[in-house]
Coordinates of C-alpha atoms and ligand atoms in Angstrom, one line a residue:
M1 CA 24.6 28.9 8.2
A2 CA 23.1 27.4 5.0
D3 CA 19.8 25.7 5.5
K4 CA 20.4 22.1 4.3
R5 CA 16.9 20.9 4.9
S6 CA 15.0 19.6 2.0
P7 CA 12.6 22.0 0.3
N8 CA 9.6 20.1 1.7
E9 CA 10.6 21.0 5.2
R10 CA 10.2 24.7 4.4
I11 CA 6.9 24.1 2.6
K12 CA 5.6 22.4 5.7
E13 CA 7.0 25.0 8.0
K14 CA 5.2 27.9 6.3
S15 CA 2.0 26.0 5.6
R16 CA 0.2 27.1 8.7
Y17 CA -0.4 23.5 9.6
L18 CA -1.1 22.2 6.1
R19 CA -3.2 25.0 4.8
G20 CA -0.9 26.7 2.3
T21 CA -3.1 28.3 -0.4
I22 CA -5.0 25.1 -1.2
G23 CA -8.4 26.8 -0.4
E24 CA -7.6 29.7 -2.8
G25 CA -6.3 27.3 -5.5
L26 CA -9.5 25.4 -5.6
T27 CA -11.4 28.5 -6.7
Q28 CA -9.1 29.5 -9.5
V29 CA -11.0 28.5 -12.7
E30 CA -8.3 29.5 -15.2
T31 CA -6.3 26.3 -14.5
G32 CA -7.0 22.7 -13.6
A33 CA -3.9 22.7 -11.4
I34 CA -3.1 24.1 -8.0
A35 CA 0.2 25.8 -6.9
D36 CA 3.4 23.7 -6.7
D37 CA 3.9 24.0 -3.0
D38 CA 0.2 23.2 -2.4
T39 CA 0.6 19.9 -4.3
Q40 CA 2.9 18.8 -1.6
L41 CA 0.5 19.9 1.2
L42 CA -2.5 18.4 -0.6
K43 CA -1.0 14.9 0.0
F44 CA -1.5 15.3 3.8
H45 CA -5.2 15.7 3.0
G46 CA -5.2 12.4 1.1
S47 CA -5.0 13.7 -2.5
Y48 CA -2.4 14.0 -5.3
M49 CA -2.5 16.2 -8.3
Q50 CA -1.8 14.1 -11.4
D51 CA -2.3 14.4 -15.2
D52 CA -3.3 12.0 -17.9
R53 CA 0.0 10.9 -19.3
D54 CA -1.6 9.1 -22.2
I55 CA -2.5 12.4 -23.7
R56 CA 0.4 14.5 -22.5
P57 CA 2.2 14.6 -25.9
E58 CA -1.0 15.5 -27.8
R59 CA -1.8 18.3 -25.3
A60 CA 1.7 19.6 -25.5
K61 CA 1.5 19.7 -29.3
K62 CA -1.6 21.7 -29.1
K63 CA 0.1 24.0 -26.5
L64 CA -2.6 23.1 -24.0
E65 CA -2.2 22.7 -20.3
K66 CA -1.7 19.1 -19.1
A67 CA -5.0 17.3 -18.5
F68 CA -4.8 17.7 -14.7
S69 CA -6.9 15.7 -12.4
F70 CA -6.7 14.5 -8.8
M71 CA -6.4 11.2 -7.1
I72 CA -8.0 10.8 -3.7
R73 CA -7.0 8.1 -1.2
L74 CA -9.2 7.1 1.7
R75 CA -8.0 6.5 5.2
L76 CA -9.6 3.2 6.1
P77 CA -7.7 1.5 9.0
G78 CA -8.8 -2.1 9.2
G79 CA -10.2 -1.8 5.6
V80 CA -13.9 -2.3 6.3
V81 CA -16.9 -0.5 4.7
S82 CA -20.5 -1.3 5.3
S83 CA -23.0 -1.9 2.5
Q84 CA -24.4 1.7 3.0
Q85 CA -21.0 3.2 2.7
W86 CA -20.2 1.1 -0.3
L87 CA -23.2 2.6 -2.2
K88 CA -22.0 6.1 -1.4
L89 CA -18.5 5.3 -2.4
D90 CA -19.7 3.8 -5.6
D91 CA -21.7 7.0 -6.3
I92 CA -18.6 9.0 -6.0
A93 CA -16.8 6.8 -8.5
E94 CA -19.7 7.4 -10.9
H95 CA -20.3 11.1 -10.5
Q96 CA -16.9 12.6 -9.5
A97 CA -14.2 10.2 -10.5
N98 CA -13.4 8.1 -13.6
G99 CA -16.0 5.4 -13.0
T100 CA -13.7 3.1 -11.1
L101 CA -12.8 2.3 -7.5
R102 CA -9.2 1.1 -7.0
I103 CA -8.3 -1.1 -4.1
T104 CA -4.7 -0.2 -3.1
T105 CA -1.9 -2.4 -1.9
R106 CA -2.5 -1.0 1.5
A107 CA -6.2 -2.0 1.7
T108 CA -7.9 1.2 1.0
F109 CA -9.6 2.9 -1.9
Q110 CA -8.3 5.4 -4.4
Y111 CA -10.3 7.4 -6.9
H112 CA -8.7 8.7 -10.0
G113 CA -9.5 11.4 -12.6
I114 CA -11.3 13.9 -10.3
I115 CA -11.1 17.3 -11.9
K116 CA -10.4 20.3 -9.6
S117 CA -14.0 21.6 -9.7
N118 CA -15.2 18.2 -8.3
L119 CA -12.5 17.7 -5.7
K120 CA -14.3 19.4 -2.8
R121 CA -17.5 17.7 -3.7
A122 CA -15.8 14.3 -3.6
M123 CA -14.2 15.1 -0.3
Q124 CA -17.6 16.1 1.1
A125 CA -19.3 13.0 -0.3
I126 CA -16.6 10.9 1.5
N127 CA -17.4 12.7 4.7
D128 CA -21.1 12.0 4.2
A129 CA -20.2 8.3 4.1
C130 CA -18.6 8.8 7.6
L131 CA -15.1 8.3 6.1
D132 CA -12.2 10.6 5.5
T133 CA -8.9 11.0 3.7
I134 CA -6.8 12.7 6.5
A135 CA -3.2 11.6 6.4
A136 CA -3.7 9.0 3.8
C137 CA -0.6 10.5 2.1
G138 CA 2.1 12.9 3.2
D139 CA 4.9 12.9 5.8
V140 CA 2.7 11.4 8.6
N141 CA 1.5 8.1 9.8
R142 CA -0.4 6.7 6.9
N143 CA -3.5 4.5 6.7
I144 CA -2.9 1.4 9.0
M145 CA -3.4 -2.0 7.4
S146 CA -4.2 -5.1 9.4
S147 CA -4.7 -8.8 8.5
A148 CA -7.8 -8.8 6.3
N149 CA -11.2 -9.6 7.7
P150 CA -11.8 -8.6 11.3
F151 CA -15.0 -10.7 11.2
L152 CA -13.1 -14.0 11.0
S153 CA -12.5 -14.3 14.8
P154 CA -12.4 -12.2 18.0
V155 CA -8.6 -12.1 17.5
H156 CA -8.9 -10.6 14.1
A157 CA -11.5 -8.1 15.4
E158 CA -9.1 -7.0 18.2
V159 CA -6.3 -6.5 15.8
A160 CA -8.5 -4.4 13.5
D161 CA -9.7 -2.4 16.5
L162 CA -6.1 -1.7 17.4
S163 CA -5.3 -0.5 13.9
R164 CA -8.2 2.0 14.3
V165 CA -7.1 3.2 17.7
I166 CA -3.5 3.7 16.6
S167 CA -4.6 5.5 13.5
E168 CA -6.8 7.9 15.5
H169 CA -4.1 8.4 18.0
L170 CA -1.5 9.4 15.4
L171 CA -3.8 11.6 13.3
P172 CA -2.6 15.1 12.7
K173 CA -4.6 17.5 14.9
T174 CA -4.7 20.5 12.5
S175 CA -8.2 21.7 11.6
A176 CA -7.0 22.6 8.1
Y177 CA -8.9 19.5 6.7
H178 CA -12.2 20.6 8.1
E179 CA -11.6 24.1 7.2
I180 CA -10.7 23.5 3.5
W181 CA -12.9 20.6 2.6
L182 CA -15.9 20.7 5.0
D183 CA -16.2 24.4 5.3
G184 CA -15.3 24.2 9.0
E185 CA -14.7 27.2 11.1
K186 CA -11.4 29.0 10.5
V187 CA -8.9 28.9 13.3
V188 CA -6.4 31.5 11.9
D189 CA -6.2 35.1 12.9
E190 CA -6.3 38.0 10.4
G191 CA -2.6 37.9 9.9
G192 CA -3.0 34.4 8.6
K193 CA -1.2 32.9 11.6
A194 CA -2.6 29.8 13.1
K195 CA -4.5 30.6 16.3
K196 CA -5.4 27.5 18.1
D197 CA -3.9 24.8 15.9
S198 CA -1.0 22.8 17.2
E199 CA 0.4 19.4 16.5
P200 CA 1.5 17.9 19.8
L201 CA 2.9 14.7 18.2
Y202 CA 4.2 16.1 14.9
G203 CA 5.1 19.7 15.4
E204 CA 4.9 22.0 12.3
H205 CA 7.5 20.0 10.4
Y206 CA 5.5 16.7 10.7
L207 CA 7.7 13.7 9.9
P208 CA 10.8 13.6 7.7
R209 CA 8.9 11.2 5.3
K210 CA 5.9 8.9 5.1
F211 CA 5.5 6.4 8.0
K212 CA 3.6 3.1 7.7
I213 CA 2.2 0.7 10.3
V214 CA 0.7 -2.7 9.7
L215 CA -0.6 -5.6 11.9
V216 CA -0.9 -9.3 11.1
V217 CA -2.4 -12.3 12.7
P218 CA -0.2 -15.4 12.0
P219 CA -0.1 -17.5 10.0
D220 CA -1.4 -14.9 7.5
N221 CA 1.1 -12.3 6.4
D222 CA -1.4 -10.7 4.1
A223 CA -0.3 -7.2 5.2
D224 CA 3.3 -8.0 4.3
I225 CA 4.7 -7.1 7.8
F226 CA 8.3 -6.9 6.7
A227 CA 7.7 -4.2 4.1
H228 CA 6.6 -1.5 6.6
C229 CA 8.2 1.0 9.0
V230 CA 6.4 -0.6 11.9
G231 CA 4.7 -4.0 12.3
Y232 CA 2.7 -5.8 15.0
I233 CA 2.6 -9.6 14.9
A234 CA -0.2 -10.7 17.1
I235 CA 0.9 -13.5 19.5
V236 CA -2.1 -15.6 20.3
E237 CA -2.2 -18.1 23.1
K238 CA -5.3 -20.1 23.9
G239 CA -7.4 -17.9 21.6
K240 CA -6.3 -14.7 23.2
I241 CA -3.8 -12.0 22.1
V242 CA -1.1 -11.9 24.8
G243 CA 0.9 -9.2 23.1
Y244 CA 2.7 -8.3 19.9
N245 CA 6.1 -8.8 18.4
V246 CA 7.0 -5.4 17.1
T247 CA 9.0 -5.0 13.9
V248 CA 10.8 -1.8 12.6
G249 CA 12.6 -0.6 9.5
G250 CA 11.0 -2.3 6.5
G251 CA 10.5 -0.4 3.3
M252 CA 10.5 -1.1 -0.5
G253 CA 11.4 2.2 -2.3
M254 CA 14.8 2.6 -4.0
T255 CA 16.2 4.5 -6.9
H256 CA 17.6 2.7 -10.0
G257 CA 21.4 3.0 -10.0
D258 CA 21.7 4.4 -6.5
E259 CA 22.9 1.7 -4.1
D260 CA 22.6 4.0 -1.1
T261 CA 18.9 3.4 -1.5
F262 CA 17.5 -0.2 -1.1
P263 CA 14.5 -2.2 -0.1
R264 CA 14.8 -3.5 3.4
T265 CA 12.9 -6.1 5.4
A266 CA 12.0 -5.0 8.9
D267 CA 13.9 -6.3 12.0
L268 CA 12.2 -7.6 15.2
L269 CA 12.4 -4.9 17.8
G270 CA 10.9 -6.8 20.7
F271 CA 7.7 -7.9 22.3
C272 CA 5.1 -5.6 23.9
N273 CA 1.9 -6.2 25.9
P274 CA -1.5 -5.2 24.3
D275 CA -1.8 -2.2 26.6
Q276 CA 1.6 -0.9 25.5
A277 CA 0.8 -1.1 21.8
V278 CA -0.4 2.5 21.2
A279 CA 2.4 4.0 23.2
V280 CA 4.9 1.9 21.3
A281 CA 3.6 3.3 18.0
E282 CA 3.8 6.8 19.3
N283 CA 7.3 6.5 20.6
I284 CA 8.7 4.8 17.6
M285 CA 7.1 7.5 15.5
T286 CA 8.4 10.4 17.6
T287 CA 11.9 8.8 17.6
Q288 CA 11.8 8.8 13.8
R289 CA 10.4 12.4 13.9
D290 CA 13.5 13.5 15.8
W291 CA 16.2 11.1 14.3
G292 CA 15.0 10.9 10.7
N293 CA 17.0 12.5 7.9
R294 CA 15.4 15.9 7.0
E295 CA 18.0 16.8 4.3
D296 CA 17.8 14.0 1.8
R297 CA 14.3 12.7 1.2
K298 CA 15.6 9.7 -0.6
R299 CA 17.1 8.5 2.7
A300 CA 14.5 9.9 5.1
R301 CA 12.5 6.7 5.8
L302 CA 12.7 4.9 9.1
K303 CA 14.6 2.0 7.4
Y304 CA 17.6 4.3 6.9
T305 CA 17.4 5.7 10.4
I306 CA 17.7 2.1 11.6
E307 CA 20.5 1.4 9.2
D308 CA 22.4 4.6 10.1
R309 CA 21.9 4.6 13.9
G310 CA 21.7 0.8 14.5
L311 CA 18.8 -1.3 15.8
N312 CA 20.1 -1.4 19.4
A313 CA 20.5 2.4 19.7
F314 CA 17.0 2.8 18.2
R315 CA 15.5 0.3 20.6
K316 CA 17.2 2.0 23.6
E317 CA 15.8 5.4 22.6
V318 CA 12.3 4.1 22.1
E319 CA 12.5 2.2 25.5
K320 CA 13.6 5.5 27.2
R321 CA 10.7 7.4 25.8
L322 CA 8.3 4.6 26.6
G323 CA 9.6 4.1 30.1
A324 CA 9.6 0.4 29.7
K325 CA 11.7 -2.3 28.1
F326 CA 10.6 -4.6 25.2
G327 CA 10.4 -8.3 26.0
K328 CA 12.1 -11.0 23.9
P329 CA 10.2 -11.6 20.7
K330 CA 7.9 -14.7 21.0
P331 CA 7.9 -17.5 18.4
F332 CA 5.6 -17.1 15.5
K333 CA 5.0 -18.7 12.1
L334 CA 3.9 -16.9 9.0
T335 CA 3.0 -19.1 6.0
H336 CA 2.0 -16.8 3.1
N337 CA 1.7 -13.2 2.1
G338 CA -1.2 -13.6 -0.3
D339 CA -4.9 -13.9 0.5
T340 CA -6.9 -17.1 1.1
M341 CA -9.4 -17.0 -1.7
G342 CA -12.9 -18.2 -1.8
W343 CA -15.4 -19.0 0.9
R344 CA -14.4 -19.1 4.6
Q345 CA -16.5 -19.4 7.7
G346 CA -16.0 -17.2 10.7
T347 CA -16.1 -18.4 14.3
D348 CA -19.6 -16.9 14.5
K349 CA -20.7 -19.1 11.6
K350 CA -21.1 -16.2 9.2
W351 CA -19.6 -16.6 5.7
H352 CA -16.9 -14.6 4.0
L353 CA -16.1 -14.6 0.3
T354 CA -12.6 -13.4 -0.8
L355 CA -12.9 -12.4 -4.3
F356 CA -10.0 -11.9 -6.7
V357 CA -10.0 -8.3 -8.1
E358 CA -7.4 -8.0 -10.8
N359 CA -5.0 -5.3 -9.6
G360 CA -7.7 -3.9 -7.4
R361 CA -9.6 -2.1 -10.2
I362 CA -13.3 -2.3 -9.6
K363 CA -15.0 -1.4 -12.9
D364 CA -17.4 -2.7 -15.4
V365 CA -16.0 -4.0 -18.7
S366 CA -17.9 -5.9 -21.3
G367 CA -18.7 -9.4 -19.9
W368 CA -17.3 -8.6 -16.5
S369 CA -19.3 -6.1 -14.6
L370 CA -17.7 -6.3 -11.2
R371 CA -18.7 -2.8 -10.1
S372 CA -22.4 -3.4 -10.9
A373 CA -22.3 -6.8 -9.3
L374 CA -20.8 -5.3 -6.0
R375 CA -23.4 -2.5 -6.1
E376 CA -26.2 -5.0 -6.4
I377 CA -24.7 -7.0 -3.5
A378 CA -24.4 -3.8 -1.4
E379 CA -28.1 -3.0 -2.2
L380 CA -29.1 -6.3 -0.5
G381 CA -27.7 -4.9 2.7
V382 CA -26.6 -8.3 4.0
A383 CA -22.9 -8.0 3.8
D384 CA -19.9 -5.8 4.8
F385 CA -16.9 -5.3 2.5
V386 CA -13.3 -5.7 3.6
L387 CA -10.4 -4.6 1.4
T388 CA -7.2 -6.6 1.5
G389 CA -3.6 -5.5 1.1
N390 CA -3.3 -7.8 -1.9
Q391 CA -5.9 -5.6 -3.8
N392 CA -8.6 -8.1 -3.3
L393 CA -12.1 -7.9 -1.7
V394 CA -13.8 -9.9 1.0
I395 CA -17.6 -9.8 0.9
A396 CA -18.0 -10.4 4.6
N397 CA -20.6 -11.3 7.2
I398 CA -22.9 -13.2 4.9
P399 CA -25.6 -15.3 6.5
A400 CA -25.6 -18.9 5.1
K401 CA -29.0 -18.3 3.5
S402 CA -27.6 -15.4 1.3
K403 CA -24.6 -17.3 -0.1
N404 CA -26.4 -18.6 -3.2
K405 CA -27.9 -15.2 -3.9
I406 CA -24.4 -13.6 -3.8
E407 CA -22.9 -16.2 -6.1
K408 CA -25.8 -15.8 -8.5
I409 CA -25.4 -12.0 -8.6
L410 CA -21.7 -12.3 -9.4
K411 CA -22.4 -14.9 -12.1
S412 CA -25.1 -12.8 -13.7
H413 CA -22.5 -10.1 -14.1
G414 CA -19.9 -12.5 -15.5
V415 CA -17.7 -12.3 -12.4
A416 CA -15.9 -15.6 -11.6
L417 CA -15.3 -16.5 -8.0
G418 CA -11.7 -17.3 -8.5
A419 CA -8.7 -16.3 -10.7
T420 CA -7.7 -18.3 -13.8
S421 CA -4.6 -19.6 -12.0
A422 CA -3.1 -19.6 -8.5
M423 CA -0.3 -17.4 -9.9
R424 CA -2.9 -14.8 -11.0
A425 CA -4.6 -15.0 -7.6
N426 CA -1.2 -14.1 -6.1
S427 CA -0.4 -11.3 -8.4
M428 CA -0.4 -7.5 -7.9
A429 CA 0.5 -4.6 -10.0
C430 CA 0.7 -0.9 -9.0
V431 CA -1.3 1.8 -10.8
A432 CA 1.6 3.2 -12.9
L433 CA 0.4 4.7 -16.3
P434 CA -1.5 6.8 -17.1
T435 CA -2.0 8.5 -13.7
C436 CA 1.2 8.0 -11.8
G437 CA 3.6 10.8 -12.4
L438 CA 6.6 8.6 -11.4
A439 CA 5.9 5.6 -13.7
L440 CA 8.7 4.6 -16.0
A441 CA 6.8 1.7 -17.6
E442 CA 3.3 0.2 -17.6
S443 CA 2.2 -2.0 -14.7
E444 CA -1.6 -2.4 -14.0
R445 CA -2.2 -2.4 -17.8
A446 CA 0.6 -4.9 -18.5
L447 CA 0.6 -7.6 -15.9
P448 CA -2.7 -9.3 -16.7
G449 CA -1.6 -10.1 -20.3
L450 CA 1.9 -11.2 -19.2
I451 CA 0.3 -13.7 -16.7
T452 CA -1.9 -15.0 -19.5
K453 CA 1.2 -15.9 -21.4
L454 CA 2.9 -17.5 -18.3
E455 CA -0.3 -19.5 -17.7
E456 CA 0.4 -21.5 -20.9
T457 CA 3.5 -22.8 -19.3
L458 CA 1.9 -23.3 -15.9
E459 CA -0.9 -25.4 -17.6
A460 CA 1.6 -27.4 -19.6
E461 CA 3.6 -28.2 -16.4
G462 CA 0.6 -28.9 -14.3
L463 CA 1.2 -25.9 -12.1
R464 CA -2.0 -24.0 -12.7
D465 CA -3.1 -24.5 -9.0
D466 CA 0.4 -23.8 -7.5
A467 CA 0.6 -20.4 -6.0
I468 CA 3.6 -18.3 -7.2
V469 CA 3.7 -14.7 -6.1
V470 CA 4.2 -12.3 -9.0
R471 CA 4.2 -8.6 -8.7
M472 CA 4.9 -5.7 -11.0
T473 CA 5.6 -2.0 -10.5
G474 CA 6.1 0.7 -13.1
C475 CA 9.2 2.1 -11.2
P476 CA 11.5 1.2 -8.4
N477 CA 9.4 2.8 -5.7
G478 CA 7.9 -0.6 -5.0
C479 CA 4.2 0.2 -4.5
A480 CA 3.1 -3.4 -5.2
R481 CA 6.0 -4.6 -3.0
P482 CA 7.7 -6.3 -6.0
Y483 CA 10.9 -7.1 -4.0
L484 CA 8.9 -9.4 -1.8
A485 CA 7.5 -11.4 -4.8
E486 CA 8.9 -14.7 -5.9
I487 CA 8.8 -13.1 -9.4
G488 CA 9.1 -9.3 -9.5
F489 CA 9.0 -6.9 -12.4
V490 CA 10.2 -3.4 -11.9
G491 CA 9.9 -0.8 -14.7
R492 CA 13.0 0.9 -16.0
N493 CA 11.9 2.4 -19.3
P494 CA 8.8 2.1 -21.4
G495 CA 8.5 -1.7 -22.2
L496 CA 11.6 -2.6 -20.2
Y497 CA 11.8 -4.2 -16.7
N498 CA 14.2 -5.4 -14.2
L499 CA 13.4 -9.0 -13.3
Y500 CA 13.8 -10.0 -9.7
L501 CA 13.6 -13.6 -8.3
G502 CA 13.8 -15.5 -5.1
A503 CA 11.7 -13.7 -2.4
A504 CA 10.2 -16.0 0.2
F505 CA 6.6 -17.0 -0.3
E506 CA 5.7 -15.9 3.2
G507 CA 7.2 -12.5 2.7
S508 CA 10.2 -12.7 5.0
R509 CA 13.1 -12.6 2.4
L510 CA 13.7 -10.1 -0.4
S511 CA 14.4 -11.1 -3.9
K512 CA 17.5 -10.5 -6.0
L513 CA 18.1 -8.9 -9.5
Y514 CA 18.2 -11.7 -12.1
A515 CA 18.0 -9.8 -15.4
Q516 CA 18.2 -6.1 -16.3
D517 CA 16.2 -4.2 -18.9
V518 CA 14.2 -7.0 -20.3
S519 CA 11.2 -6.7 -22.6
E520 CA 8.1 -8.7 -21.8
D521 CA 9.1 -11.3 -24.5
Q522 CA 12.6 -11.6 -23.1
A523 CA 11.3 -12.0 -19.6
L524 CA 9.0 -14.8 -20.8
D525 CA 11.9 -16.5 -22.5
L526 CA 13.8 -16.4 -19.2
L527 CA 10.9 -17.4 -17.0
K528 CA 9.3 -20.2 -19.0
P529 CA 12.3 -22.6 -18.7
L530 CA 12.7 -21.8 -15.0
I531 CA 9.0 -22.7 -14.4
T532 CA 9.5 -25.9 -16.3
Q533 CA 12.7 -26.7 -14.3
Y534 CA 10.8 -25.9 -11.1
A535 CA 8.0 -28.3 -12.1
K536 CA 10.5 -31.1 -12.7
E537 CA 13.0 -30.6 -10.0
R538 CA 11.2 -29.1 -7.0
N539 CA 11.2 -30.9 -3.7
E540 CA 7.9 -31.7 -2.0
G541 CA 6.2 -28.5 -1.0
E542 CA 9.1 -26.4 -2.2
R543 CA 8.2 -22.8 -3.2
F544 CA 9.3 -21.2 -6.5
G545 CA 11.2 -18.5 -4.6
D546 CA 13.1 -21.1 -2.5
F547 CA 13.7 -23.3 -5.6
V548 CA 15.5 -20.6 -7.6
I549 CA 17.9 -20.1 -4.7
R550 CA 18.6 -23.8 -4.3
A551 CA 19.0 -24.2 -8.1
R552 CA 21.5 -21.3 -7.9
V553 CA 19.6 -19.1 -10.3
V554 CA 20.0 -16.2 -7.8
A555 CA 21.7 -15.8 -4.5
A556 CA 19.5 -15.4 -1.4
T557 CA 19.0 -12.0 0.2
E558 CA 19.4 -13.4 3.8
V559 CA 20.1 -10.1 5.6
S560 CA 17.7 -7.2 5.4
N561 CA 20.0 -4.7 3.8
Q562 CA 21.9 -7.0 1.4
F563 CA 19.6 -6.5 -1.6
H564 CA 22.3 -5.1 -3.9
K565 CA 25.0 -7.7 -2.9
D566 CA 25.8 -10.9 -4.8
V567 CA 24.0 -9.9 -7.9
K568 CA 24.9 -11.9 -11.0
R569 CA 22.7 -10.8 -13.8
V570 CA 21.9 -13.5 -16.3
N571 CA 22.1 -10.9 -19.1
D572 CA 25.3 -9.2 -18.0
Ligands
SRM1 FE1 3.2 4.2 -3.5 C1 4.5 7.1 -4.5 C2 0.6 4.5 -5.5 C3 1.7 1.6 -1.9 C4 6.2 3.2 -2.1 N1 2.6 5.6 -4.8 C5 3.3 6.8 -5.0 C6 2.4 7.7 -5.9 C7 1.6 8.5 -5.0 C8 3.2 8.5 -6.9 C9 3.6 9.9 -6.6 O1 4.3 10.1 -5.5 O2 3.4 10.8 -7.4 C10 1.5 6.6 -6.6 C11 0.2 7.1 -7.1 C12 -0.2 6.3 -8.3 C13 -1.6 6.5 -8.7 O3 -1.8 7.0 -9.9 O4 -2.5 6.2 -8.0 C14 1.5 5.5 -5.6 N2 1.4 3.3 -3.6 C15 0.5 3.6 -4.6 C16 -0.6 2.6 -4.6 C17 -2.0 3.1 -5.0 C18 -0.2 1.4 -5.4 C19 -1.4 0.4 -5.8 O5 -1.4 0.1 -7.0 O6 -2.2 0.0 -5.0 C20 -0.5 2.1 -3.1 C21 -1.3 3.0 -2.2 C22 -1.2 2.5 -0.8 C23 -2.1 3.1 0.2 O7 -3.3 2.8 0.2 O8 -1.6 3.9 1.1 C24 0.9 2.4 -2.8 N3 3.8 2.7 -2.2 C25 3.0 1.7 -1.7 C26 3.8 0.7 -1.1 C27 3.4 -0.6 -0.6 C28 3.1 -0.6 0.9 O9 3.2 0.4 1.5 O10 2.8 -1.7 1.4 C29 5.1 1.2 -1.2 C30 6.4 0.4 -0.7 C31 6.5 0.4 0.8 C32 7.3 1.6 1.2 O11 6.6 2.6 1.5 O12 8.5 1.5 1.3 C33 5.1 2.5 -1.8 N4 5.0 5.1 -3.3 C34 6.1 4.5 -2.7 C35 7.2 5.4 -2.9 C36 8.7 5.1 -2.4 C37 8.9 5.5 -1.1 C38 10.3 5.4 -0.7 O13 10.6 5.1 0.5 O14 11.2 5.6 -1.5 C39 6.7 6.5 -3.6 C40 7.5 7.7 -4.1 C41 7.8 8.7 -3.0 O15 7.3 8.6 -1.9 O16 8.5 9.6 -3.2 C42 5.3 6.2 -3.8
SF4_2 FE1 3.9 4.9 -9.5 FE2 6.2 3.7 -9.2 FE3 4.3 3.5 -7.3 FE4 4.0 2.2 -9.6 S1 5.6 1.8 -8.1 S2 2.4 3.5 -8.6 S3 4.9 3.6 -11.0 S4 5.3 5.3 -7.9

């Protein structure tokens, strides 16, 4: 019978638990690349092979190999690094990568531009900082993101701890990572067959596709709970976590022109006690392992399993494996999916400064030396650093007496404490060009300028301090969760975007396509009058995303899978 499984299934199967020929590939000096199959396996180790797309045409003209380099993504459940770790991570940016640290939309760091000969050194330096990159990418449970800042209260700390415990529990057990990157002892026999390795949770085929878990502490939805395969909403009574509402089946990725693929907001599966939380994660994941689509990778995420098999059948199966029934979800209220910027005091009286980091890129540019400022702050040794899922940074645990010093350091490097508008503070863009191999249009390099142009209208309408969530991605994969933005730009072609409107400010409702293939100028022409109309006609406290629905600019996406329904494009 024909093997209908996707090619990735075979690559995993013959990889000897994620080894492939990665080790050999690293030693081949005649190319900056590694073998094709190994590029798939490398992801499970937290790294992607990429090339500099800005210089692709020039290299091709000169008949040169592409300018290959590697991206590394850290596994950082809870998103915290100490000052000592910060200094080590900053050194890696300087010596092995392209001089920048990039906070991702899932609250970890990425490095870009690491050439092959530096890859192992960078991995070892990450290990020296007591961090790793295992399972940061690939068909496994990815990095777990939780509501930012575990230092805010004991509840936040408990949730961050749970993210670390689940992350450890669901880690692949193969020793390939230690063997390849840390020169660990080999556990394969002479025939090249794995001797001791096994994957009790995953098996040799791992998962059908990536798998993502997040946790939030209401009212903050800063981890965008409805965008992920699995979510935990902490239910807090009298200052204590009594359990979690569990969500399943969220996801953003889709393919332009293919309505069988769609972003989907997660459904509530049920309520579990704190001591069931780890087993719940395991049983949801193993159900997806066994039920997920292994033939078509475009429909292999958990959200499609839920669509195809139904939420009730899925719940029943998880309950069977768990040996317990979920309770009825408890009431909860989420109020925003952005970050609370500026100074905040924790219950232990320590101070925390949430700093806006435009699109998460920590670098030094003329007049704005963010990277140097943060290094100087880390050198003081008085703070921890927490990454947020909105690509921002909390400088945490600051004693009252060091607040001024920290502000002074930032100022001396030209770093402002806040963004130029509440819209910018609530903006995110994915990496896209030049490193992302899937980008169809600019994103990180385009959004800041576009927001500057929108700020003229915001200023004129008195809306500079009104938060409107704006997100951009260079393709429909949705890495900056654009379909959960009140204004979303999604790249279609160089310079052209689809414009989506109408997601809920607190992240519970998807947006709707408003205009297709618009240039930046066309988008501005469409958006500016809407912003003016919003300023004039909004009800008290009404959010932009809700207003465009009430004003019949777009229809609401009320049901999780109705993203492509009721679309009436303005430029049809
Ligand atoms: Fe993503 C693929 C960057 C969060 C959905 N994503 C990629 C790759 C690795 C491109 C590739 O496969 O070759 C991008 C690397 C770009 C680069 O040069 O660094 C990439 N994704 C990112 C990051 C760095 C965006 C950012 O600007 O911060 C985020 C890293 C998160 C992390 O730390 O783990 C990132 N990606 C997301 C999110 C948001 C989230 O998870 O909250 C999503 C949407 C949620 C979801 O998973 O549905 C997301 N990325 C995708 C997809 C579409 C998956 C799908 O179901 O169709 C792809 C493509 C794929 O997997 O085939 C993708
Ligand atoms: Fe790349 Fe597309 Fe993700 Fe942006 S959304 S980082 S362009 S895969």
